[in-house]
Amino acid sequence: MAMVAQPNIYDAAEDETMDESELGATEDQEATPEDHSLPVIPGSPPVGSHEGMHDLLTLWVGLSDVQKRTFKALTKEVEVASELVETSTEELSTNFQKLASFSQRQADDLKSIIESASTVVVDDQEITLTDILHVMEGSISTVVEQILHVSKHGMSMAYAMEDLLGNVEKVQARVTDIETVTKQTNLLALNAKIEAMRAGEAGAGFSVVADGVRELSNSINDLSGQIRQEISDVSQSLSDSQGNLKEVTSIDMTENIMAKERIEEIMTCLIERNESFSQTIQNSASNSDNMTRQVSEMITGIQFQDRTSQRLGNILDALKILSEAGEEMKAKTEEQVGEEITPELDREWLNQLINGFHLGEMRERFIMHALYDEEDPTNTEASSSEGNDSSQEDEDDIELF
Amino acid sequence: MDYTFTSDGPLLKCKMAGEFTFTDHPIFRDMIDEAVKTGARSIQLDLQEVEYIDSAGLGMFLVANERSGEEGWKFSISNPREKVQKMFTLAKLETIVPIITD
């Protein structure tokens, strides 16, 4: 005959009062969920009796059984916790690694901005802003040098023309001399003609010569008039050329000076601004570097999961040993008593115990293990999390983390 | 442009005044001729009183400088005002003609 865990009732009246008090206790559970005290054993056998000892042993075995189931449930709980820690740690690590790689990429981008900010690519050649300034200054210098070159040669030409004009004036004076001589020659020819007329027949030949000389002097006069005209044209052309030379050589260089100064100012401002940009970007890049380093350190810090797993493993081992010890004790007790003891679960006691748990999910699993010896908690977990959403909110503040 | 001479040993100082532009080329040439005739070994153009010089003026300095090389006398310029000095710097004149500040 198998023993039953439920002990014999010695006093019916007492039992009734117990039921009432237990009912009351159940109703009060919401108010006093912290009550973990063992339920009162209903009735009490006479002290030192064989029956009393037997009942007590049955109770012990029952308790041991409950403990065994509890350990099983706890084992599952610890495994779930370990798994949670592992998954969360992996997720955290992955996210931090992503963060680190983002900030690394940002730093790289910023560095490439710094490198490209101070240069411009023209015809596949990298030119710095300073180079641009030099190129522009060089261009102005070249223009100024050319102006100088033109001016120098222009002035040499101006001098030469001045000399030429002097020579032309001298030629003009000579022409005037020629005209004077021609006038005198003409007068002389006229006198000769008069004298020839006065001489009569004898002077007839002279008269012809005098006419010839007059014609010659008239021709010379015409020629010198032409020369005067041509020389005057040359003189006019020279004057015009001097005017043109003036235009060519007279360049107001104030504008060039101002242009050069303006370019220098603008380039200086550009270079300064560029430097300040570079500095800011540099700071930003080093911040990104720091961020990457910090995140890497954080990733290392997250590796506590290994240690946690070890500790949880220790707990699992301890639970297993305790469970085995209970099993062994039960076997020894049965050997001593000489029969199998089948403890019946004290549901009320268990309910009271389970209600002490705060975590809804854990409670569910625990109930499955303790009461129904459910081996696969995944279904339970799923159904509990789906079905108990509203009740969890009411019962389990802790789960809201 | 006006000018006056001050002689200091072998150095002849030509103090120029006013603006120095293209139209001054006959008077400048006369001035140099006159200065060379004094037999001075060194001729210095003092520009303290010169307010403005255009590119023609610069050209004339260069022509005078060339002449000094041909005739074997020293040519120099002294005391240009800030505006004129800026132009000299822009034209890099100091690489061709010595520019002195007293």
Coordinates of C-alpha atoms in Angstrom, one line a residue:
Chain A
M1 CA 0.0 0.0 0.0
A2 CA 1.4 3.4 -1.0
M3 CA 1.5 6.2 1.4
V4 CA -0.4 9.4 0.7
A5 CA 1.2 12.7 1.4
Q6 CA -2.0 14.1 2.8
P7 CA -1.7 13.4 6.6
N8 CA -4.6 11.9 8.5
I9 CA -7.0 14.3 10.0
Y10 CA -7.3 14.0 13.7
D11 CA -9.7 16.7 14.4
A12 CA -12.4 17.5 11.9
A13 CA -13.3 20.7 13.7
E14 CA -9.8 21.9 13.6
D15 CA -9.6 21.1 9.9
E16 CA -12.6 23.2 9.2
T17 CA -11.1 26.2 11.0
M18 CA -7.9 25.7 9.1
D19 CA -9.8 25.7 5.8
E20 CA -11.4 28.9 6.8
S21 CA -8.2 30.5 7.8
E22 CA -6.5 29.3 4.6
L23 CA -9.4 30.7 2.6
G24 CA -8.9 33.9 4.4
A25 CA -5.2 33.7 3.7
T26 CA -5.8 33.2 0.0
E27 CA -8.0 36.3 -0.1
D28 CA -5.4 38.3 1.7
Q29 CA -2.7 37.1 -0.7
E30 CA -2.8 40.3 -2.8
A31 CA -2.2 42.3 0.4
T32 CA 0.6 40.1 1.8
P33 CA 2.4 38.6 -1.1
E34 CA 5.6 38.5 0.8
D35 CA 4.3 35.7 3.2
H36 CA 6.6 32.8 2.5
S37 CA 6.0 30.9 5.7
L38 CA 5.3 27.2 5.4
P39 CA 1.7 26.2 5.6
V40 CA 0.5 24.8 8.9
I41 CA 0.3 21.1 9.0
P42 CA -3.3 20.2 9.6
G43 CA -3.7 18.2 12.7
S44 CA -0.9 16.9 14.8
P45 CA -0.3 13.2 15.7
P46 CA 0.6 12.3 19.3
V47 CA 4.2 13.1 20.1
G48 CA 6.7 10.2 19.7
S49 CA 4.1 7.8 18.1
H50 CA 5.1 5.6 15.2
E51 CA 2.2 7.0 13.2
G52 CA 3.4 10.5 13.9
M53 CA 6.9 9.7 12.7
H54 CA 5.6 8.1 9.5
D55 CA 3.4 11.1 8.8
L56 CA 6.3 13.4 9.4
L57 CA 8.5 11.4 7.0
T58 CA 5.9 11.6 4.4
L59 CA 5.8 15.3 4.8
W60 CA 9.6 15.5 4.6
V61 CA 9.6 13.4 1.4
G62 CA 6.8 15.7 0.1
L63 CA 8.9 18.7 0.9
S64 CA 11.9 17.2 -0.8
D65 CA 9.8 16.5 -3.9
V66 CA 8.6 20.0 -4.0
Q67 CA 12.2 21.2 -3.5
K68 CA 13.3 18.9 -6.4
R69 CA 10.7 20.4 -8.7
T70 CA 11.6 23.8 -7.5
F71 CA 15.3 23.2 -8.3
K72 CA 14.2 22.0 -11.7
A73 CA 12.2 25.2 -12.2
L74 CA 15.1 27.3 -10.9
T75 CA 17.5 25.5 -13.2
K76 CA 15.3 26.4 -16.2
E77 CA 15.1 30.0 -14.8
V78 CA 18.9 30.3 -14.6
E79 CA 19.3 28.9 -18.1
V80 CA 16.8 31.4 -19.4
A81 CA 18.7 34.2 -17.6
S82 CA 22.0 33.0 -19.0
E83 CA 20.6 32.9 -22.5
L84 CA 19.1 36.4 -22.1
V85 CA 22.4 37.8 -20.9
E86 CA 24.2 36.1 -23.8
T87 CA 21.8 37.4 -26.5
S88 CA 21.7 40.9 -25.0
T89 CA 25.5 41.0 -24.8
E90 CA 25.8 39.9 -28.4
E91 CA 23.3 42.5 -29.5
L92 CA 25.0 45.2 -27.5
S93 CA 28.4 44.2 -28.9
T94 CA 27.1 44.2 -32.4
N95 CA 25.5 47.6 -32.0
F96 CA 28.6 49.1 -30.4
Q97 CA 30.8 47.6 -33.1
K98 CA 28.5 49.3 -35.7
L99 CA 28.8 52.5 -33.8
A100 CA 32.5 52.2 -33.7
S101 CA 32.7 51.6 -37.4
F102 CA 30.4 54.5 -38.1
S103 CA 32.5 56.9 -36.1
Q104 CA 35.7 55.5 -37.7
R105 CA 34.2 56.1 -41.1
Q106 CA 33.2 59.6 -40.0
A107 CA 36.8 60.3 -38.9
D108 CA 38.1 59.0 -42.2
D109 CA 35.8 61.2 -44.2
L110 CA 36.8 64.2 -42.1
K111 CA 40.4 63.5 -42.7
S112 CA 39.9 63.3 -46.4
I113 CA 38.1 66.6 -46.3
I114 CA 41.1 68.1 -44.5
E115 CA 43.4 66.7 -47.2
S116 CA 41.3 68.0 -50.1
A117 CA 40.3 71.3 -48.5
S118 CA 43.6 73.1 -49.0
T119 CA 44.0 72.1 -52.6
V120 CA 42.2 72.5 -56.0
V121 CA 42.6 70.0 -58.8
V122 CA 43.3 71.7 -62.2
D123 CA 44.2 69.5 -65.2
D124 CA 44.9 66.5 -62.9
Q125 CA 47.3 68.6 -60.9
E126 CA 46.9 69.4 -57.2
I127 CA 47.3 73.1 -56.6
T128 CA 47.3 74.7 -53.1
L129 CA 45.7 78.0 -52.4
T130 CA 49.2 79.5 -51.8
D131 CA 50.1 78.3 -55.2
I132 CA 47.1 80.0 -56.7
L133 CA 48.1 83.2 -55.0
H134 CA 51.6 82.9 -56.5
V135 CA 50.2 82.1 -59.9
M136 CA 48.0 85.2 -59.8
E137 CA 50.8 87.4 -58.5
G138 CA 53.0 85.9 -61.2
S139 CA 50.5 86.8 -63.8
I140 CA 50.3 90.4 -62.6
S141 CA 54.1 90.6 -62.5
T142 CA 54.3 89.3 -66.0
V143 CA 51.9 92.0 -67.2
V144 CA 53.8 94.7 -65.4
E145 CA 57.1 93.4 -66.8
Q146 CA 55.6 93.6 -70.3
I147 CA 54.4 97.1 -69.6
L148 CA 57.8 98.1 -68.5
H149 CA 59.4 96.5 -71.5
V150 CA 57.0 98.3 -73.9
S151 CA 57.5 101.6 -72.0
K152 CA 61.3 101.4 -72.2
H153 CA 61.4 100.7 -75.9
G154 CA 58.6 103.2 -76.4
M155 CA 60.7 105.9 -74.7
S156 CA 63.7 105.0 -76.8
M157 CA 61.6 105.4 -79.8
A158 CA 60.2 108.7 -78.5
Y159 CA 63.8 109.9 -78.1
A160 CA 64.7 108.8 -81.6
M161 CA 61.6 110.5 -83.0
E162 CA 62.6 113.7 -81.2
D163 CA 66.0 113.5 -82.8
L164 CA 64.4 112.8 -86.2
L165 CA 62.1 115.8 -85.7
G166 CA 65.2 117.9 -85.0
N167 CA 66.7 116.7 -88.2
V168 CA 63.6 117.4 -90.1
E169 CA 63.5 121.0 -88.7
K170 CA 67.1 121.4 -89.9
V171 CA 66.1 120.2 -93.4
Q172 CA 63.3 122.7 -93.3
A173 CA 65.8 125.5 -92.5
R174 CA 68.0 124.3 -95.4
V175 CA 65.0 124.5 -97.7
T176 CA 64.4 128.0 -96.6
D177 CA 68.1 128.7 -97.4
I178 CA 67.6 127.2 -100.8
E179 CA 64.5 129.4 -101.4
T180 CA 66.5 132.5 -100.4
V181 CA 69.3 131.5 -102.8
T182 CA 66.8 130.9 -105.5
K183 CA 65.1 134.3 -105.0
Q184 CA 68.5 135.9 -105.3
T185 CA 69.3 133.9 -108.4
N186 CA 66.0 135.0 -109.9
L187 CA 66.8 138.6 -109.1
L188 CA 70.2 138.2 -110.6
A189 CA 68.8 136.7 -113.7
L190 CA 66.3 139.6 -113.9
N191 CA 69.2 142.1 -113.6
A192 CA 71.2 140.3 -116.3
K193 CA 68.1 140.4 -118.6
I194 CA 67.8 144.2 -118.1
E195 CA 71.5 144.7 -118.7
A196 CA 71.3 142.5 -121.9
M197 CA 68.4 144.6 -123.2
R198 CA 70.4 147.8 -122.6
A199 CA 73.4 146.4 -124.6
G200 CA 71.1 146.0 -127.6
E201 CA 72.2 143.7 -130.4
A202 CA 75.4 142.7 -128.6
G203 CA 73.4 141.6 -125.5
A204 CA 70.9 139.4 -127.4
G205 CA 72.8 136.2 -126.5
F206 CA 73.0 137.2 -122.8
S207 CA 69.3 137.8 -122.8
V208 CA 68.7 134.1 -123.8
V209 CA 71.1 132.9 -121.0
A210 CA 69.3 135.2 -118.5
D211 CA 65.9 133.7 -119.4
G212 CA 67.4 130.2 -119.0
V213 CA 68.8 131.1 -115.5
R214 CA 65.3 132.5 -114.5
E215 CA 63.6 129.4 -115.7
L216 CA 66.1 127.3 -113.7
S217 CA 65.6 129.3 -110.5
N218 CA 61.8 129.1 -110.9
S219 CA 62.2 125.3 -111.2
I220 CA 64.3 125.2 -108.1
N221 CA 61.8 127.3 -106.3
D222 CA 59.0 124.8 -107.3
L223 CA 61.2 121.9 -106.2
S224 CA 62.0 123.5 -102.8
G225 CA 58.3 124.2 -102.4
Q226 CA 57.6 120.5 -102.9
I227 CA 60.4 119.5 -100.5
R228 CA 59.0 121.9 -97.9
Q229 CA 55.5 120.3 -98.3
E230 CA 56.9 116.7 -98.0
I231 CA 59.1 117.6 -95.1
S232 CA 56.1 119.2 -93.4
D233 CA 54.2 116.0 -94.0
V234 CA 57.0 114.0 -92.4
S235 CA 57.0 116.4 -89.4
Q236 CA 53.2 116.0 -89.1
S237 CA 53.6 112.2 -89.2
L238 CA 56.3 112.4 -86.5
S239 CA 54.0 114.5 -84.3
D240 CA 51.2 112.0 -84.8
S241 CA 53.5 109.1 -84.0
Q242 CA 54.6 110.8 -80.8
G243 CA 51.0 111.1 -79.8
N244 CA 50.5 107.3 -80.4
L245 CA 53.7 106.5 -78.5
K246 CA 52.3 108.5 -75.6
E247 CA 49.2 106.4 -75.6
V248 CA 51.3 103.2 -75.7
T249 CA 53.8 104.1 -73.0
S250 CA 51.6 106.1 -70.6
I251 CA 49.9 103.5 -68.5
D252 CA 48.7 104.4 -65.1
M253 CA 50.0 101.5 -63.0
T254 CA 47.9 102.4 -59.9
E255 CA 45.3 100.0 -61.0
N256 CA 47.7 97.1 -61.3
I257 CA 49.1 97.9 -57.9
M258 CA 45.5 98.0 -56.5
A259 CA 44.6 94.7 -58.3
K260 CA 47.7 93.0 -56.9
E261 CA 47.0 94.2 -53.3
R262 CA 43.3 93.2 -53.6
I263 CA 44.3 89.7 -54.8
E264 CA 46.7 89.3 -51.9
E265 CA 44.1 90.4 -49.4
I266 CA 41.5 88.0 -50.8
M267 CA 43.9 85.1 -50.9
T268 CA 45.1 85.8 -47.4
C269 CA 41.5 85.8 -46.2
L270 CA 40.8 82.6 -48.2
I271 CA 43.9 80.9 -46.7
E272 CA 43.0 82.0 -43.2
R273 CA 39.4 80.7 -43.6
N274 CA 40.7 77.5 -45.0
E275 CA 43.0 77.0 -42.0
S276 CA 40.2 77.7 -39.6
F277 CA 38.0 75.2 -41.4
S278 CA 40.8 72.6 -41.4
Q279 CA 41.3 73.2 -37.7
T280 CA 37.6 72.7 -36.9
I281 CA 37.4 69.6 -39.1
Q282 CA 40.6 68.3 -37.4
N283 CA 39.0 68.7 -34.0
S284 CA 35.9 66.9 -35.2
A285 CA 38.1 64.1 -36.7
S286 CA 40.0 63.6 -33.4
N287 CA 36.6 63.6 -31.5
S288 CA 35.5 60.8 -33.8
D289 CA 38.7 59.0 -33.2
N290 CA 38.1 59.3 -29.4
M291 CA 34.6 58.1 -29.9
T292 CA 35.8 55.0 -31.8
R293 CA 38.3 54.3 -29.0
Q294 CA 35.7 54.8 -26.3
V295 CA 33.3 52.5 -28.0
S296 CA 35.9 49.8 -28.4
E297 CA 36.6 50.0 -24.7
M298 CA 32.9 49.7 -24.1
I299 CA 32.8 46.6 -26.3
T300 CA 35.6 45.1 -24.2
G301 CA 33.6 46.0 -21.1
I302 CA 30.5 44.2 -22.3
Q303 CA 32.4 40.9 -22.3
F304 CA 31.3 40.4 -18.6
Q305 CA 28.9 37.9 -20.1
D306 CA 31.6 35.2 -20.0
R307 CA 32.0 35.6 -16.2
T308 CA 28.2 35.8 -15.7
S309 CA 27.8 32.5 -17.6
Q310 CA 30.4 30.8 -15.4
R311 CA 28.6 32.0 -12.2
L312 CA 25.3 30.8 -13.5
G313 CA 26.9 27.5 -14.4
N314 CA 28.0 27.2 -10.8
I315 CA 24.5 27.8 -9.6
L316 CA 23.2 25.2 -12.0
D317 CA 25.7 22.6 -10.7
A318 CA 24.7 23.4 -7.1
L319 CA 21.1 23.0 -8.0
K320 CA 21.8 19.6 -9.6
I321 CA 23.7 18.4 -6.6
L322 CA 21.0 19.5 -4.2
S323 CA 18.4 17.8 -6.4
E324 CA 20.3 14.5 -6.5
A325 CA 20.9 14.7 -2.7
G326 CA 17.1 15.0 -2.2
E327 CA 16.5 12.0 -4.5
E328 CA 19.1 10.0 -2.5
M329 CA 17.5 11.0 0.8
K330 CA 14.1 9.9 -0.5
A331 CA 15.5 6.5 -1.6
K332 CA 17.2 6.0 1.8
T333 CA 14.0 6.9 3.7
E334 CA 12.0 4.5 1.6
E335 CA 14.5 1.8 2.3
Q336 CA 14.3 2.5 6.0
V337 CA 10.5 2.6 6.0
G338 CA 10.3 -0.4 3.9
E339 CA 7.8 0.9 1.4
E340 CA 7.5 3.5 -1.4
I341 CA 6.3 6.9 -0.4
T342 CA 4.3 8.8 -2.9
P343 CA 3.9 12.3 -1.7
E344 CA 0.9 14.2 -2.8
L345 CA 1.5 17.9 -3.6
D346 CA 0.2 20.3 -1.1
R347 CA -1.4 22.6 -3.7
E348 CA -2.3 25.3 -1.2
W349 CA 1.3 25.4 0.1
L350 CA 2.6 25.6 -3.4
N351 CA 0.2 28.3 -4.4
Q352 CA 1.2 30.3 -1.4
L353 CA 4.9 29.8 -2.4
I354 CA 4.4 30.6 -6.1
N355 CA 2.4 33.8 -5.3
G356 CA 5.6 35.1 -3.6
F357 CA 7.3 35.2 -7.0
H358 CA 7.3 38.6 -8.7
L359 CA 8.0 37.7 -12.2
G360 CA 5.0 36.6 -14.1
E361 CA 6.9 34.6 -16.7
M362 CA 8.9 32.9 -14.0
R363 CA 5.8 32.2 -12.0
E364 CA 4.2 30.5 -15.0
R365 CA 7.3 28.3 -15.7
F366 CA 7.6 27.5 -12.0
I367 CA 4.0 26.4 -11.9
M368 CA 4.4 24.2 -15.0
H369 CA 7.5 22.5 -13.4
A370 CA 6.3 22.3 -9.9
L371 CA 2.7 21.2 -10.5
Y372 CA 2.6 19.5 -13.9
D373 CA 6.3 18.6 -14.3
E374 CA 6.3 20.3 -17.7
E375 CA 9.6 19.7 -19.4
D376 CA 9.4 22.1 -22.4
P377 CA 8.9 25.7 -21.2
T378 CA 9.0 27.4 -24.6
N379 CA 5.3 26.8 -25.3
T380 CA 4.5 28.0 -21.9
E381 CA 6.7 31.0 -22.3
A382 CA 5.0 31.9 -25.6
S383 CA 1.5 31.5 -24.3
S384 CA 2.2 33.2 -21.1
S385 CA 3.7 36.2 -22.7
E386 CA 0.9 36.4 -25.2
G387 CA -2.0 35.8 -22.8
N388 CA -0.8 37.5 -19.7
D389 CA 0.1 40.9 -21.2
S390 CA -2.5 42.8 -19.3
S391 CA -2.3 40.9 -16.1
Q392 CA 1.5 41.2 -16.1
E393 CA 1.3 44.9 -16.1
D394 CA -0.8 44.8 -13.0
E395 CA 1.2 42.2 -11.2
D396 CA 4.8 42.7 -12.2
D397 CA 6.2 46.2 -11.9
I398 CA 9.7 44.8 -12.0
E399 CA 9.3 43.4 -15.5
L400 CA 8.9 46.9 -16.9
F401 CA 12.6 47.6 -17.0
Chain B
M1 CA 58.2 118.1 -63.9
D2 CA 60.8 120.5 -62.5
Y3 CA 64.3 119.7 -61.4
T4 CA 67.3 121.2 -59.5
F5 CA 70.9 119.9 -59.2
T6 CA 72.9 119.4 -56.0
S7 CA 76.4 118.3 -56.3
D8 CA 78.1 116.3 -53.6
G9 CA 81.6 115.3 -54.8
P10 CA 81.4 112.7 -57.5
L11 CA 77.7 112.4 -56.8
L12 CA 75.2 114.6 -58.6
K13 CA 71.7 114.7 -57.1
C14 CA 68.9 115.6 -59.5
K15 CA 65.9 116.7 -57.3
M16 CA 62.8 116.1 -59.3
A17 CA 59.4 117.6 -58.4
G18 CA 55.8 117.2 -59.5
E19 CA 54.4 114.5 -61.8
F20 CA 56.7 112.5 -64.1
T21 CA 54.9 111.3 -67.3
F22 CA 55.4 110.9 -71.0
T23 CA 55.2 114.7 -71.8
D24 CA 58.2 115.2 -69.6
H25 CA 60.5 113.2 -71.9
P26 CA 62.2 116.2 -73.5
I27 CA 62.9 117.9 -70.2
F28 CA 64.1 114.7 -68.6
R29 CA 66.4 114.0 -71.5
D30 CA 67.8 117.5 -71.2
M31 CA 68.3 117.0 -67.5
I32 CA 70.3 113.8 -68.0
D33 CA 72.3 115.4 -70.8
E34 CA 73.1 118.4 -68.5
A35 CA 74.0 116.1 -65.6
V36 CA 76.3 113.9 -67.8
K37 CA 78.0 117.1 -69.0
T38 CA 78.9 118.0 -65.4
G39 CA 81.2 115.0 -65.6
A40 CA 79.7 113.4 -62.5
R41 CA 80.6 109.8 -61.9
S42 CA 77.3 109.0 -60.3
I43 CA 73.9 110.5 -61.0
Q44 CA 71.1 110.1 -58.5
L45 CA 67.5 111.0 -59.1
D46 CA 65.8 112.1 -55.8
L47 CA 62.1 111.5 -55.9
Q48 CA 61.1 112.9 -52.6
E49 CA 59.0 115.6 -54.3
V50 CA 57.6 113.4 -57.0
E51 CA 53.9 112.6 -56.5
Y52 CA 53.2 110.3 -59.4
I53 CA 55.0 108.3 -62.1
D54 CA 53.4 106.4 -64.9
S55 CA 54.8 103.6 -67.0
A56 CA 56.5 106.1 -69.4
G57 CA 58.4 107.5 -66.4
L58 CA 59.5 104.0 -65.5
G59 CA 60.6 103.5 -69.2
M60 CA 62.6 106.7 -69.1
F61 CA 64.4 105.5 -65.9
L62 CA 65.3 102.3 -67.7
V63 CA 66.5 104.2 -70.8
A64 CA 68.7 106.4 -68.5
N65 CA 70.0 103.3 -66.8
E66 CA 70.9 101.7 -70.1
R67 CA 72.7 104.9 -71.1
S68 CA 74.6 104.9 -67.8
G69 CA 75.8 101.4 -68.6
E70 CA 76.9 102.5 -72.1
E71 CA 78.6 105.7 -70.9
G72 CA 80.1 104.2 -67.7
W73 CA 78.5 106.3 -65.0
K74 CA 76.4 105.1 -62.0
F75 CA 72.7 105.6 -62.0
S76 CA 70.5 105.4 -58.9
I77 CA 67.1 106.5 -57.5
S78 CA 66.5 107.7 -53.9
N79 CA 63.6 108.4 -51.5
P80 CA 60.6 107.4 -53.5
R81 CA 57.2 108.1 -51.8
E82 CA 55.1 105.2 -50.6
K83 CA 52.8 105.2 -53.7
V84 CA 55.8 105.4 -56.1
Q85 CA 57.7 102.8 -54.1
K86 CA 54.7 100.4 -54.5
M87 CA 55.0 100.8 -58.2
F88 CA 58.7 100.1 -58.2
T89 CA 58.1 97.0 -56.1
L90 CA 55.4 95.8 -58.5
A91 CA 57.7 96.4 -61.5
K92 CA 60.7 94.9 -59.6
L93 CA 62.6 98.0 -60.5
E94 CA 65.0 97.5 -57.6
T95 CA 66.4 94.4 -59.4
I96 CA 67.5 96.7 -62.2
V97 CA 68.2 100.1 -60.6
P98 CA 69.5 100.6 -57.1
I99 CA 66.9 102.4 -55.0
I100 CA 68.3 104.2 -51.9
T101 CA 66.6 105.7 -48.9
D102 CA 68.5 108.5 -47.1

